C-alpha cells in the first residue's frame, strides 16, 4: 500500500466498485459488497460464471453498477472466442443469455445487454478480434457515461449545499451503487471536493441495512463524517435542528415527479416537510419513466418476511408472525423540494416542469 | 397442558408476567423476557439474588412490572427472618438496599421500595410473623392497584376504538410491562374483550426491537392479529390507509401533556398528524410529572452505540463509526389527540386540561 501524503486533501472515494483490468484478455474486478462493511475484498471475474454469480449474490448491486458489470461480463465471455465468426457469435449469444438471467428484474442489466447486442450487430462483417476490441470500447463507454452522469449530478447538487451542512440520506445511492460517485452521495462528495465541510446522517435503512452497512462504509472510507441512526429517529434529529437537507436516490421517477425509492423514503419526506428541511432526490435522466404519470401506478414488490423476522442472524420475532415488507415506497412530487439530475435541477417538480426540462 | 375449549372466546393474555406463588413462605414467579420471543420460561425466585439478577438482566422490564417485582422481592428477602425483631429489621434493610441497586434509574423501583419501607415503619411493634404477612399484603396490594389501573385505562381507551379498527403501536406498553393488561395494549385487549375485532401493526422499534420481540409475542399469545413492520414503513402504511389509530405508552408526561416515550414515538406522531390518524397516549396518573411543564426540559438518556452497530448479533456497521442513540424522544402535546388515563380521557391535552383533570 502506498503511503498517503498527510498534507493532501483526502480523496473522496478511495476504492473502486468495479473496473476492467488489463486490455485483452483482461478481467473484471469487483468489490465484493456481500463482505462489507467488515472486509474490503475484490473479486476477480475471469469467466461468465464468475460474473453471473457476483451479480446474483449481490456482490455487485445498485442498478447502474449492475449494468456496467454486465457489459464487462460480455467481454469476459467472448474474449477468448476469436477463432472464427461462428465461434464468437455463439459465445456472445450464450454470454448475453446467461447474464440476462442473473437478476431478472434489473432494468439496467437489460439496458446494458441490449446496448452490447446493438453494437455487436453494427460490427457485422468485422474480424472477430476487432469486434471484441470494439465491444470492450463500448463497455468502457457505458462505464464512462455513468461516471460522467454521476459527476454532473454531483456538480448540480453541490450548489444546493452550503459549508457546514448536515445531510440526511436513506439507503445507499453512492459510489457502491454506480460506476462513479453515486447519485445522492455524488452531491455530498462533490460539495466536499469544492471545499465545503459537509457531514452526513445515514439512516440504517431496515430491513436490509444498506445505510448502516454500505453508506456508512463508503463515507467513512472517503473521510466524510457520518453518523448512523435508526430509521425511527429521523423525526427527533430533525426536531433538534440537526439536519439541513435530505438527499436520496431514486429507483424510478414518474412524469409528474413522483419518486419510487427504498421503503422508508416517504416517511423521511413527510418529516422533512413538517420540519421545513429541503428534500432533494438525485437521479440521472435514465431513471425517469415518462410513460407513467402517477407514483401510485408503480407496482411495489413485496419481499420475504425473513428480512424482518431474522434480518441479521437470530430470529427476532415469534414464529408464524405476520409481516408487511414492501421493498419500495412512493414519495409524491408535492413532498420534493427539487430533483437533481445530470441535466440540471428541477425545482418544485410538476409534470410540466419535468417534460419541459427533458424536452419529453 | 389443559385442552382448550374451541368454542370459548380466546382469553386475552394467557400468560403471567409475574405472580406470587403460595403463601408464606412463597416464591416470586417471573416470565423470563430475555428468552422471548423464542421461549416461554418462568423463573422461580427464592432468594434476593434471584430477584436482583432478574431485574438487572431485564428478565422483568417495564416500569410498573419492575416496581411490583421489587415489592415481592422484599418478601423473598425477609420471609425466613422471623426469629426476632432485630433479625427481621436487618433482613428488611439489607433486602431493600440490595434491590435498590438493581436498576438505578427505574423510578417505579424506588417508589415501590419506599412504599414497603413506609408500611414496615407503620408495623412497628407487631410480631415479626405478622409484619411479614402484612408486608406481603402490601406487595399484593401494589400488584392489584396496578392491575386495576390497567383495567381502567383499557376501559376508557376501548371507547375510542371501533369494530374493525387497525391500531399502530410502538415499543411494548403491554401486559409484559405491567402487572395487568398493560397501558397502550390494555386499550386493545379491552376493545377485543368488548367483542370488537381490532388488529395491530407493531413497529419493530429499533434499536432494541421491543415491538418485534415482545409486543408481537404477547398479542400473538392473546390471539390478537398482529403485523410486524419496520419503523421506517409507518408513513407508507398510513398513506395506504391501513391505520385507524395510534396507541402508545409513556415514560413520563409533563404538566402540559408533552410525552417522553421510546425513541421513534415522535416520528410516528408527526406521520399520524399528517395523515389525519388519531394519536393516543395511554398511561396512569403516576406517569405524570406535574413539576415539569415542557417536554424539552426532560433529560434524554443516550445509550450505547452497540445497540445500533450490532443490535442483531453480528456487527452491521463499519468499526469506529459514529452513532446517535437517544433512548427516548419528546412528543409535544400538540401532536396528541388524547391521553388515556386510569381516571378518564384528556382530549387535546393542555396544561389547564391536565391540571383540572387531576385536580393538580
XYZ file of C-alpha atoms in Angstrom:
720
model
C 0.000 0.000 0.000
C 1.310 3.441 -0.913
C 1.997 5.852 1.904
C -0.567 8.655 1.909
C 0.538 12.281 1.904
C -0.923 13.716 5.083
C -0.927 17.242 3.678
C -3.065 16.441 0.653
C -6.847 16.797 0.983
C -8.354 13.360 1.389
C -9.501 11.969 -1.944
C -13.196 11.111 -1.928
C -13.939 7.519 -2.854
C -10.560 5.782 -2.389
C -11.981 2.460 -3.594
C -13.376 1.126 -6.847
C -16.770 -0.536 -7.034
C -15.794 -2.169 -10.332
C -13.224 -1.831 -13.129
C -11.770 -3.595 -16.125
C -8.163 -4.648 -15.532
C -5.741 -5.080 -18.425
C -6.574 -4.972 -22.114
C -7.487 -8.161 -23.998
C -7.601 -10.660 -22.471
C -8.453 -8.809 -19.256
C -10.611 -9.333 -16.202
C -13.454 -7.660 -14.352
C -12.559 -6.614 -10.804
C -15.498 -6.164 -8.413
C -15.589 -5.004 -4.789
C -17.420 -7.841 -3.023
C -20.234 -5.908 -1.304
C -21.529 -9.011 0.493
C -18.463 -8.764 2.754
C -18.964 -5.067 3.605
C -18.628 -3.412 5.999
C -16.343 -5.999 7.606
C -13.954 -6.726 4.733
C -12.776 -4.915 1.602
C -12.146 -7.794 -0.790
C -12.060 -7.611 -4.575
C -13.380 -10.415 -6.767
C -11.515 -11.214 -9.981
C -14.037 -12.377 -12.603
C -12.422 -14.419 -15.409
C -15.457 -16.454 -16.513
C -19.095 -15.679 -17.233
C -19.998 -17.843 -14.230
C -17.890 -15.575 -12.038
C -19.798 -12.501 -13.250
C -23.186 -14.231 -13.135
C -22.557 -15.385 -9.557
C -21.335 -11.958 -8.456
C -24.493 -10.237 -9.752
C -26.833 -12.903 -8.412
C -25.189 -12.971 -4.947
C -25.350 -9.126 -4.763
C -21.547 -8.835 -4.661
C -22.306 -6.003 -7.065
C -25.636 -4.156 -6.586
C -27.230 -0.840 -7.496
C -28.881 -0.527 -10.913
C -26.091 1.387 -12.722
C -23.316 -0.810 -11.287
C -25.131 -3.977 -12.358
C -25.475 -2.657 -15.909
C -21.768 -1.865 -16.138
C -20.793 -5.236 -14.650
C -22.963 -6.987 -17.240
C -21.377 -5.050 -20.113
C -17.877 -6.068 -18.976
C -19.264 -9.543 -18.289
C -19.972 -9.861 -22.005
C -16.274 -9.238 -22.727
C -15.255 -11.830 -20.130
C -17.443 -14.325 -22.003
C -16.237 -13.632 -25.548
C -12.617 -12.523 -25.325
C -11.180 -16.000 -25.962
C -13.699 -16.937 -28.697
C -11.960 -15.287 -31.615
C -11.057 -18.310 -33.755
C -13.983 -17.769 -36.116
C -17.052 -15.611 -36.635
C -19.336 -18.569 -35.687
C -17.317 -19.198 -32.536
C -17.647 -15.540 -31.458
C -21.343 -15.269 -32.335
C -22.145 -18.399 -30.357
C -20.105 -17.230 -27.314
C -21.700 -13.774 -27.490
C -25.213 -15.193 -27.569
C -24.553 -17.672 -24.759
C -22.973 -14.994 -22.576
C -25.775 -12.487 -23.065
C -28.433 -15.146 -22.376
C -26.678 -16.297 -19.237
C -26.133 -12.821 -17.795
C -29.755 -11.848 -18.524
C -30.814 -14.492 -16.016
C -28.693 -13.169 -13.157
C -31.184 -10.556 -11.790
C -34.447 -10.932 -13.712
C -35.940 -7.583 -12.666
C -32.896 -5.304 -13.006
C -33.746 -2.769 -15.719
C -30.184 -1.525 -16.201
C -28.981 -5.094 -16.729
C -31.200 -5.490 -19.806
C -30.491 -1.998 -20.984
C -26.716 -2.670 -20.922
C -27.038 -6.081 -22.587
C -29.295 -4.604 -25.300
C -26.749 -1.908 -25.947
C -23.989 -4.535 -26.308
C -26.235 -6.517 -28.686
C -26.909 -3.467 -30.825
C -23.175 -2.740 -31.026
C -22.462 -6.381 -31.912
C -24.968 -6.131 -34.791
C -23.344 -2.900 -36.061
C -19.974 -4.664 -36.177
C -21.257 -7.362 -38.539
C -18.537 -8.334 -41.047
C -15.571 -7.103 -38.944
C -12.918 -9.681 -37.954
C -13.594 -11.331 -34.538
C -10.584 -9.761 -32.804
C -11.660 -6.307 -33.895
C -15.246 -6.978 -32.806
C -14.118 -7.897 -29.298
C -11.966 -4.761 -29.112
C -14.865 -2.541 -30.214
C -17.213 -4.231 -27.731
C -14.700 -3.593 -24.939
C -14.685 0.034 -26.034
C -18.494 0.020 -25.800
C -18.457 -1.422 -22.264
C -15.886 1.201 -21.250
C -18.097 3.831 -22.823
C -21.091 2.631 -20.762
C -18.934 2.886 -17.639
C -17.598 6.301 -18.621
C -21.054 7.693 -19.360
C -22.261 6.560 -15.957
C -19.255 8.180 -14.316
C -19.992 11.438 -16.139
C -23.664 11.339 -15.169
C -22.631 10.964 -11.528
C -20.217 13.878 -11.891
C -22.926 16.047 -13.439
C -25.434 15.178 -10.698
C -22.782 15.965 -8.110
C -21.939 19.291 -9.723
C -25.557 20.452 -9.939
C -26.427 19.167 -6.473
C -23.386 20.608 -4.713
C -24.687 24.097 -5.435
C -27.623 23.329 -3.132
C -25.373 22.549 -0.143
C -23.541 25.131 1.965
C -20.440 24.889 4.119
C -21.320 23.147 7.380
C -24.458 21.477 6.076
C -25.596 18.238 7.665
C -27.264 15.964 5.127
C -29.585 13.067 5.939
C -29.657 10.178 3.462
C -31.547 6.893 3.286
C -30.360 3.551 1.865
C -27.257 3.634 -0.404
C -27.244 5.775 -3.517
C -23.486 6.131 -3.525
C -20.341 5.100 -5.320
C -21.089 1.498 -4.373
C -24.252 1.570 -6.493
C -22.792 3.146 -9.637
C -19.714 3.311 -11.818
C -18.860 6.760 -10.433
C -19.550 8.913 -7.371
C -23.150 7.746 -6.986
C -26.295 9.839 -7.209
C -27.330 11.144 -3.758
C -23.794 10.751 -2.395
C -22.277 12.353 -5.522
C -23.899 15.556 -4.270
C -22.090 15.163 -0.937
C -18.728 14.118 -2.452
C -18.880 16.975 -4.919
C -19.624 19.551 -2.200
C -16.730 18.176 -0.131
C -14.434 18.380 -3.177
C -15.476 22.030 -3.517
C -14.089 22.580 -0.008
C -17.399 22.603 1.882
C -17.484 20.851 5.239
C -20.460 18.557 4.801
C -21.406 15.761 7.182
C -23.988 13.020 6.804
C -26.602 11.312 8.977
C -27.168 7.847 7.496
C -30.472 6.095 8.198
C -29.583 2.467 8.866
C -32.420 1.544 6.443
C -34.223 -1.503 7.730
C -34.776 -4.196 6.757
C -31.549 -4.710 4.752
C -29.426 -2.029 6.476
C -27.868 -0.630 3.309
C -27.321 2.645 5.170
C -25.520 1.085 8.141
C -23.571 -1.388 6.020
C -22.800 0.455 2.770
C -23.373 4.207 3.060
C -21.538 4.344 6.390
C -18.676 2.309 4.904
C -18.151 4.363 1.769
C -18.423 7.720 3.543
C -16.014 6.604 6.248
C -13.557 5.346 3.595
C -13.911 8.727 1.862
C -13.266 10.693 5.081
C -16.730 12.276 5.095
C -18.057 12.484 8.704
C -21.020 10.146 9.056
C -23.375 9.306 11.944
C -25.577 6.212 11.745
C -29.074 6.450 13.237
C -32.095 4.145 13.334
C -34.883 4.988 10.898
C -37.364 5.935 13.631
C -35.009 8.624 14.968
C -35.364 10.891 11.909
C -38.185 12.955 13.417
C -36.192 13.668 16.540
C -32.923 14.593 14.804
C -34.895 16.994 12.589
C -36.790 18.445 15.573
C -33.420 19.008 17.263
C -32.279 21.029 14.239
C -29.531 18.576 13.287
C -30.456 18.256 9.585
C -30.054 20.945 6.897
C -31.069 18.903 3.860
C -32.177 15.424 2.831
C -30.661 13.880 -0.313
C -31.820 10.460 -1.518
C -31.607 8.482 -4.763
C -34.476 7.001 -6.788
C -35.400 3.710 -8.399
C -37.944 5.277 -10.712
C -39.347 8.801 -11.199
C -42.683 9.330 -12.953
C -43.511 12.070 -15.460
C -45.071 14.244 -12.716
C -42.054 13.793 -10.414
C -43.357 11.134 -8.029
C -40.440 9.056 -6.769
C -40.269 5.308 -6.138
C -37.342 4.620 -3.831
C -36.315 2.332 -0.958
C -39.003 1.779 1.677
C -38.707 4.476 4.338
C -38.085 7.331 1.904
C -41.700 8.577 2.066
C -41.576 8.697 5.877
C -38.442 10.878 5.660
C -40.135 13.175 3.114
C -43.108 13.830 5.450
C -40.791 14.597 8.357
C -38.687 16.921 6.171
C -41.790 18.821 5.039
C -43.072 19.181 8.628
C -39.700 20.489 9.831
C -39.012 22.758 6.847
C -35.971 20.738 5.738
C -35.354 20.710 1.943
C -35.883 17.244 0.444
C -33.807 16.501 -2.670
C -33.868 13.462 -4.964
C -30.769 12.810 -7.113
C -31.051 10.656 -10.263
C -29.996 10.635 -13.919
C -32.445 11.070 -16.809
C -32.463 7.293 -17.328
C -34.320 6.864 -14.020
C -37.321 8.813 -15.354
C -40.279 6.812 -16.643
C -42.060 9.287 -18.901
C -44.779 6.718 -19.716
C -46.056 6.641 -16.115
C -47.669 9.746 -14.649
C -48.571 8.804 -11.055
C -46.374 7.089 -8.499
C -49.291 5.016 -7.302
C -49.337 3.273 -10.695
C -45.863 1.841 -9.993
C -46.103 -1.768 -8.826
C -44.356 -2.226 -5.483
C -42.558 -5.517 -4.906
C -43.174 -7.202 -1.541
C -40.180 -9.078 -0.214
C -39.682 -12.069 2.066
C -40.799 -11.921 5.713
C -37.385 -13.228 6.814
C -35.833 -9.820 6.091
C -37.891 -8.538 9.027
C -38.104 -11.637 11.240
C -34.447 -12.658 11.054
C -32.704 -9.868 9.233
C -29.262 -10.416 10.683
C -28.907 -13.878 12.131
C -31.035 -14.806 15.121
C -34.807 -14.680 14.853
C -36.189 -11.503 16.480
C -39.950 -12.142 16.208
C -42.166 -15.057 17.287
C -42.609 -17.870 14.753
C -45.507 -17.624 12.287
C -45.907 -13.879 12.747
C -47.435 -11.715 10.015
C -45.228 -9.059 8.479
C -45.614 -6.453 5.762
C -42.430 -5.862 3.782
C -42.759 -3.609 0.733
C -39.368 -3.019 -0.899
C -40.138 0.494 -2.126
C -42.473 3.348 -1.398
C -43.791 6.352 -3.306
C -42.891 9.924 -2.401
C -45.294 12.281 -4.160
C -43.818 15.251 -6.034
C -45.513 17.585 -3.533
C -43.037 16.462 -0.850
C -39.972 17.062 -3.046
C -38.119 20.386 -2.978
C -36.103 19.595 -6.129
C -34.911 16.729 -8.299
C -31.197 16.906 -9.079
C -30.481 15.349 -12.500
C -27.410 15.045 -14.695
C -29.050 17.736 -16.816
C -29.695 20.244 -14.054
C -32.099 20.803 -11.174
C -35.911 20.650 -11.397
C -37.286 22.737 -8.525
C -40.805 22.018 -7.247
C -41.324 19.216 -9.782
C -44.612 19.011 -11.733
C -45.451 17.141 -14.934
C -44.982 20.292 -16.977
C -41.610 21.108 -15.433
C -40.328 17.537 -15.852
C -41.374 17.333 -19.510
C -40.021 20.798 -20.359
C -36.750 20.036 -18.545
C -36.052 16.973 -20.678
C -37.935 18.058 -23.806
C -40.164 14.969 -23.440
C -51.278 -28.518 29.274
C -55.054 -28.238 29.603
C -57.078 -28.803 26.447
C -58.583 -25.541 25.281
C -62.288 -25.242 24.584
C -62.509 -24.250 20.939
C -65.950 -22.672 21.398
C -64.925 -20.246 24.117
C -63.697 -16.788 23.059
C -59.922 -16.713 23.354
C -58.862 -15.255 26.676
C -56.613 -12.205 26.265
C -53.261 -12.530 27.980
C -52.965 -16.267 28.642
C -49.638 -15.784 30.416
C -48.471 -14.073 33.584
C -45.664 -11.543 33.585
C -45.161 -12.076 37.323
C -47.025 -13.517 40.321
C -46.541 -14.581 43.931
C -46.919 -18.356 44.322
C -48.026 -19.891 47.644
C -48.475 -18.034 50.919
C -45.564 -17.773 53.403
C -43.023 -18.975 52.629
C -43.748 -18.468 48.933
C -41.854 -17.563 45.796
C -41.893 -14.932 43.046
C -42.546 -16.357 39.583
C -41.339 -14.213 36.637
C -41.717 -14.756 32.896
C -38.110 -14.574 31.650
C -38.401 -11.863 28.980
C -34.787 -12.248 27.890
C -35.802 -15.553 26.255
C -38.766 -14.063 24.355
C -39.970 -14.471 21.708
C -38.267 -17.837 21.322
C -39.088 -19.455 24.659
C -41.744 -19.014 27.352
C -39.835 -19.891 30.513
C -40.727 -18.867 34.070
C -38.078 -18.027 36.639
C -38.673 -19.098 40.236
C -37.103 -16.500 42.574
C -36.420 -17.868 46.069
C -33.575 -15.519 47.102
C -32.953 -11.783 46.886
C -30.104 -12.563 44.483
C -32.589 -14.284 42.178
C -34.818 -11.179 42.135
C -31.893 -8.748 41.861
C -30.463 -10.706 38.918
C -33.844 -10.946 37.170
C -34.371 -7.166 37.342
C -30.798 -6.374 36.362
C -30.755 -8.812 33.402
C -34.123 -7.421 32.166
C -35.875 -10.736 32.686
C -38.559 -8.434 34.042
C -38.799 -4.930 32.477
C -41.338 -2.132 32.143
C -41.579 0.404 34.981
C -44.748 -0.944 36.704
C -43.611 -4.583 36.441
C -40.213 -3.733 37.971
C -41.926 -1.998 40.909
C -44.141 -4.998 41.601
C -41.230 -7.438 41.290
C -39.259 -5.363 43.806
C -42.157 -5.348 46.289
C -42.428 -9.135 46.148
C -38.614 -9.273 46.169
C -38.724 -7.701 49.651
C -40.882 -10.623 50.847
C -38.465 -13.124 49.289
C -35.698 -11.486 51.339
C -37.474 -11.346 54.721
C -39.852 -14.280 54.881
C -37.397 -16.607 56.688
C -36.048 -13.893 59.052
C -38.793 -14.086 61.703
C -36.792 -15.344 64.705
C -36.539 -11.863 66.240
C -37.316 -8.243 65.567
C -33.614 -7.438 65.040
C -33.282 -10.335 62.622
C -36.247 -9.086 60.553
C -35.166 -5.439 60.605
C -31.670 -6.332 59.427
C -33.010 -8.619 56.645
C -35.508 -5.937 55.549
C -32.840 -3.239 55.353
C -30.358 -5.461 53.502
C -33.006 -6.582 51.027
C -34.230 -3.070 50.265
C -30.662 -1.765 49.845
C -29.745 -4.623 47.519
C -32.849 -4.333 45.317
C -32.400 -0.543 45.063
C -29.156 -1.204 43.208
C -30.668 -3.452 40.561
C -31.779 -0.706 38.089
C -30.515 2.624 39.422
C -32.746 4.822 37.224
C -36.070 2.963 37.497
C -38.486 5.359 39.213
C -41.112 2.712 39.989
C -38.485 0.552 41.683
C -37.793 3.254 44.291
C -41.461 4.140 44.581
C -42.349 0.510 45.410
C -39.442 0.104 47.854
C -40.368 3.390 49.588
C -43.929 2.185 49.938
C -42.736 -1.089 51.506
C -40.462 0.908 53.858
C -43.357 3.143 54.946
C -45.532 0.106 55.629
C -42.682 -1.529 57.577
C -42.457 1.598 59.776
C -46.219 1.577 60.379
C -45.991 -2.019 61.602
C -43.506 -1.130 64.339
C -44.145 -3.201 67.476
C -46.048 -6.030 65.709
C -44.599 -9.547 65.943
C -42.211 -10.472 63.072
C -44.514 -13.127 61.569
C -47.401 -10.666 61.416
C -45.176 -7.980 59.909
C -44.137 -10.264 57.075
C -47.790 -11.206 56.454
C -48.837 -7.533 56.342
C -45.940 -6.674 54.008
C -46.987 -9.488 51.675
C -50.490 -7.971 51.733
C -48.912 -4.612 50.814
C -46.982 -6.131 47.874
C -50.151 -7.837 46.685
C -51.953 -4.505 47.017
C -49.309 -2.786 44.845
C -49.828 -5.512 42.244
C -53.618 -5.285 42.477
C -53.633 -1.486 42.156
C -51.512 -1.739 39.029
C -53.861 -4.344 37.610
C -56.832 -2.075 38.305
C -55.103 0.937 36.729
C -54.503 -1.131 33.600
C -58.161 -2.213 33.581
C -59.325 1.388 33.948
C -57.033 2.599 31.142
C -58.316 -0.232 28.969
C -61.957 0.580 29.716
C -61.580 4.299 28.956
C -59.451 3.671 25.872
C -61.627 0.945 24.377
C -64.394 3.505 23.834
C -62.097 5.254 21.352
C -61.748 2.143 19.164
C -64.399 0.798 16.803
C -65.044 -2.657 15.421
C -62.537 -3.365 12.649
C -60.011 -0.767 13.750
C -56.350 -1.264 12.929
C -54.104 0.150 15.634
C -50.424 1.015 15.251
C -48.259 0.778 18.353
C -44.579 1.397 19.075
C -42.303 -0.413 21.564
C -44.038 -2.536 24.246
C -46.541 -0.966 26.607
C -48.367 -4.214 27.206
C -49.025 -6.889 29.756
C -45.308 -7.711 29.697
C -44.503 -4.261 31.099
C -47.063 -4.165 33.908
C -48.854 -6.280 36.492
C -52.027 -6.252 34.397
C -53.130 -5.748 30.785
C -50.613 -3.033 30.067
C -51.234 0.594 29.147
C -51.380 1.011 25.357
C -52.185 -2.671 24.836
C -54.805 -2.636 27.627
C -56.804 -0.432 25.249
C -56.544 -3.107 22.550
C -57.231 -6.060 24.879
C -60.201 -4.278 26.398
C -61.730 -3.474 22.989
C -61.246 -7.114 21.934
C -62.917 -8.277 25.164
C -65.845 -5.979 24.300
C -66.256 -8.004 21.111
C -64.612 -5.565 18.701
C -62.381 -7.015 16.010
C -59.205 -4.986 16.492
C -55.874 -5.754 14.836
C -52.456 -4.262 15.456
C -49.474 -3.105 13.409
C -46.399 -3.368 15.656
C -43.389 -1.183 14.866
C -40.353 -3.421 15.391
C -38.830 -0.496 17.386
C -35.149 -0.277 16.721
C -32.681 -0.438 18.271
C -33.864 -2.954 20.910
C -36.764 -4.440 18.911
C -39.269 -4.486 21.793
C -42.084 -4.352 19.235
C -40.857 -7.334 17.204
C -39.817 -9.348 20.260
C -42.375 -8.514 22.965
C -45.466 -6.785 21.542
C -45.706 -9.313 18.699
C -45.292 -12.162 21.185
C -47.917 -11.083 23.679
C -50.503 -10.168 21.037
C -49.949 -13.463 19.230
C -50.289 -15.368 22.524
C -53.500 -13.415 23.184
C -54.942 -14.213 19.719
C -54.972 -10.573 18.636
C -53.982 -10.300 14.943
C -50.625 -8.522 14.681
C -48.411 -7.498 11.765
C -44.782 -6.523 12.380
C -43.327 -3.720 10.274
C -40.035 -1.825 10.268
C -40.128 1.659 11.815
C -39.483 3.444 8.511
C -42.604 1.880 6.958
C -45.061 3.809 9.144
C -45.517 6.643 6.642
C -46.372 4.232 3.860
C -48.820 2.082 5.842
C -50.611 5.285 6.911
C -50.623 6.659 3.364
C -52.142 3.366 2.215
C -54.979 3.870 4.751
C -54.054 0.822 6.800
C -54.085 2.563 10.226
C -57.167 3.871 12.085
C -55.471 4.909 15.336
C -52.097 5.009 17.049
C -51.888 3.990 20.722
C -48.563 4.191 22.587
C -47.463 4.223 26.226
C -45.367 6.857 28.010
C -42.335 7.003 30.275
C -43.174 10.456 31.566
C -45.869 13.056 30.796
C -45.342 16.720 31.689
C -47.931 19.084 33.137
C -48.761 20.462 29.669
C -49.146 16.969 28.176
C -45.789 16.585 26.413
C -44.844 12.911 26.339
C -41.421 11.301 26.812
C -41.549 7.795 25.351
C -39.373 5.279 23.464
C -37.320 6.802 20.641
C -39.368 6.727 17.443
C -42.639 7.806 19.065
C -42.289 11.428 17.901
C -41.750 10.307 14.289
C -44.989 8.299 14.472
C -46.855 11.307 15.927
C -45.822 13.559 13.013
C -46.899 10.932 10.476
C -50.228 10.442 12.285
C -50.917 14.190 12.257
C -50.066 14.471 8.550
C -52.366 11.562 7.664
C -55.239 12.534 9.981
C -54.824 9.421 12.140
C -55.743 9.909 15.846
C -52.693 9.619 18.117
C -53.426 8.358 21.652
C -51.087 8.014 24.638
C -52.125 5.606 27.422
C -50.669 5.981 30.938
C -51.734 6.043 34.585
C -51.689 9.183 36.743
C -48.379 8.047 38.252
C -46.646 8.661 34.895
C -47.455 12.388 35.091
C -44.721 14.712 36.297
C -46.639 17.791 37.429
C -43.410 19.578 38.387
C -42.169 19.710 34.783
C -44.043 21.811 32.248
C -42.195 21.315 28.956
C -41.046 18.036 27.428
C -37.800 19.636 26.308
C -36.846 20.019 29.978
C -36.809 16.227 30.362
C -33.254 14.872 30.193
C -32.927 12.223 27.493
C -30.558 9.316 28.185
C -28.170 8.358 25.357
C -27.440 4.660 25.176
C -24.538 2.544 23.932
C -23.557 2.592 20.252
C -23.569 -1.217 20.177
C -27.367 -1.230 20.212
C -27.157 0.276 16.720
C -23.901 -1.229 15.444
C -24.545 -4.831 16.493
C -28.166 -4.876 17.548
C -28.943 -8.174 15.810
C -25.824 -10.078 16.855
C -23.245 -9.671 14.095
C -21.789 -6.224 13.521
C -23.729 -4.359 10.810
C -21.732 -1.117 10.575
C -18.045 -0.389 9.947
C -15.817 -0.274 13.027
C -15.344 3.090 14.734
C -18.451 4.626 13.215
C -20.286 7.475 14.922
C -23.844 6.825 16.047
C -26.553 8.812 17.815
C -28.706 6.694 20.125
C -31.152 8.600 22.319
C -33.343 6.189 24.326
C -36.421 8.419 24.367
C -37.929 11.305 22.465
C -40.457 14.033 23.200
C -43.844 14.201 21.522
C -45.341 17.659 22.112
C -48.942 17.840 23.310
C -49.908 19.478 20.003
C -49.373 16.125 18.244
C -51.554 14.185 20.713
C -55.261 13.641 20.076
C -55.927 12.421 23.630
C -54.223 10.979 26.701
C -55.994 7.904 28.067
C -55.520 7.684 31.860
C -56.886 5.422 34.573
C -59.045 8.396 35.550
C -60.537 9.100 32.127
C -59.528 10.630 28.798
C -57.916 14.056 28.354
C -58.734 15.219 24.804
C -56.443 17.777 23.164
C -54.196 17.992 26.227
C -53.054 21.404 27.515
C -51.624 22.411 30.890
C -55.041 23.622 32.047
C -56.818 20.447 30.995
C -54.190 18.200 32.597
C -54.272 20.097 35.924
C -58.076 20.280 36.009
C -58.350 16.582 35.109
C -56.278 15.503 38.093
C -57.075 18.423 40.402
C -53.320 19.255 40.484
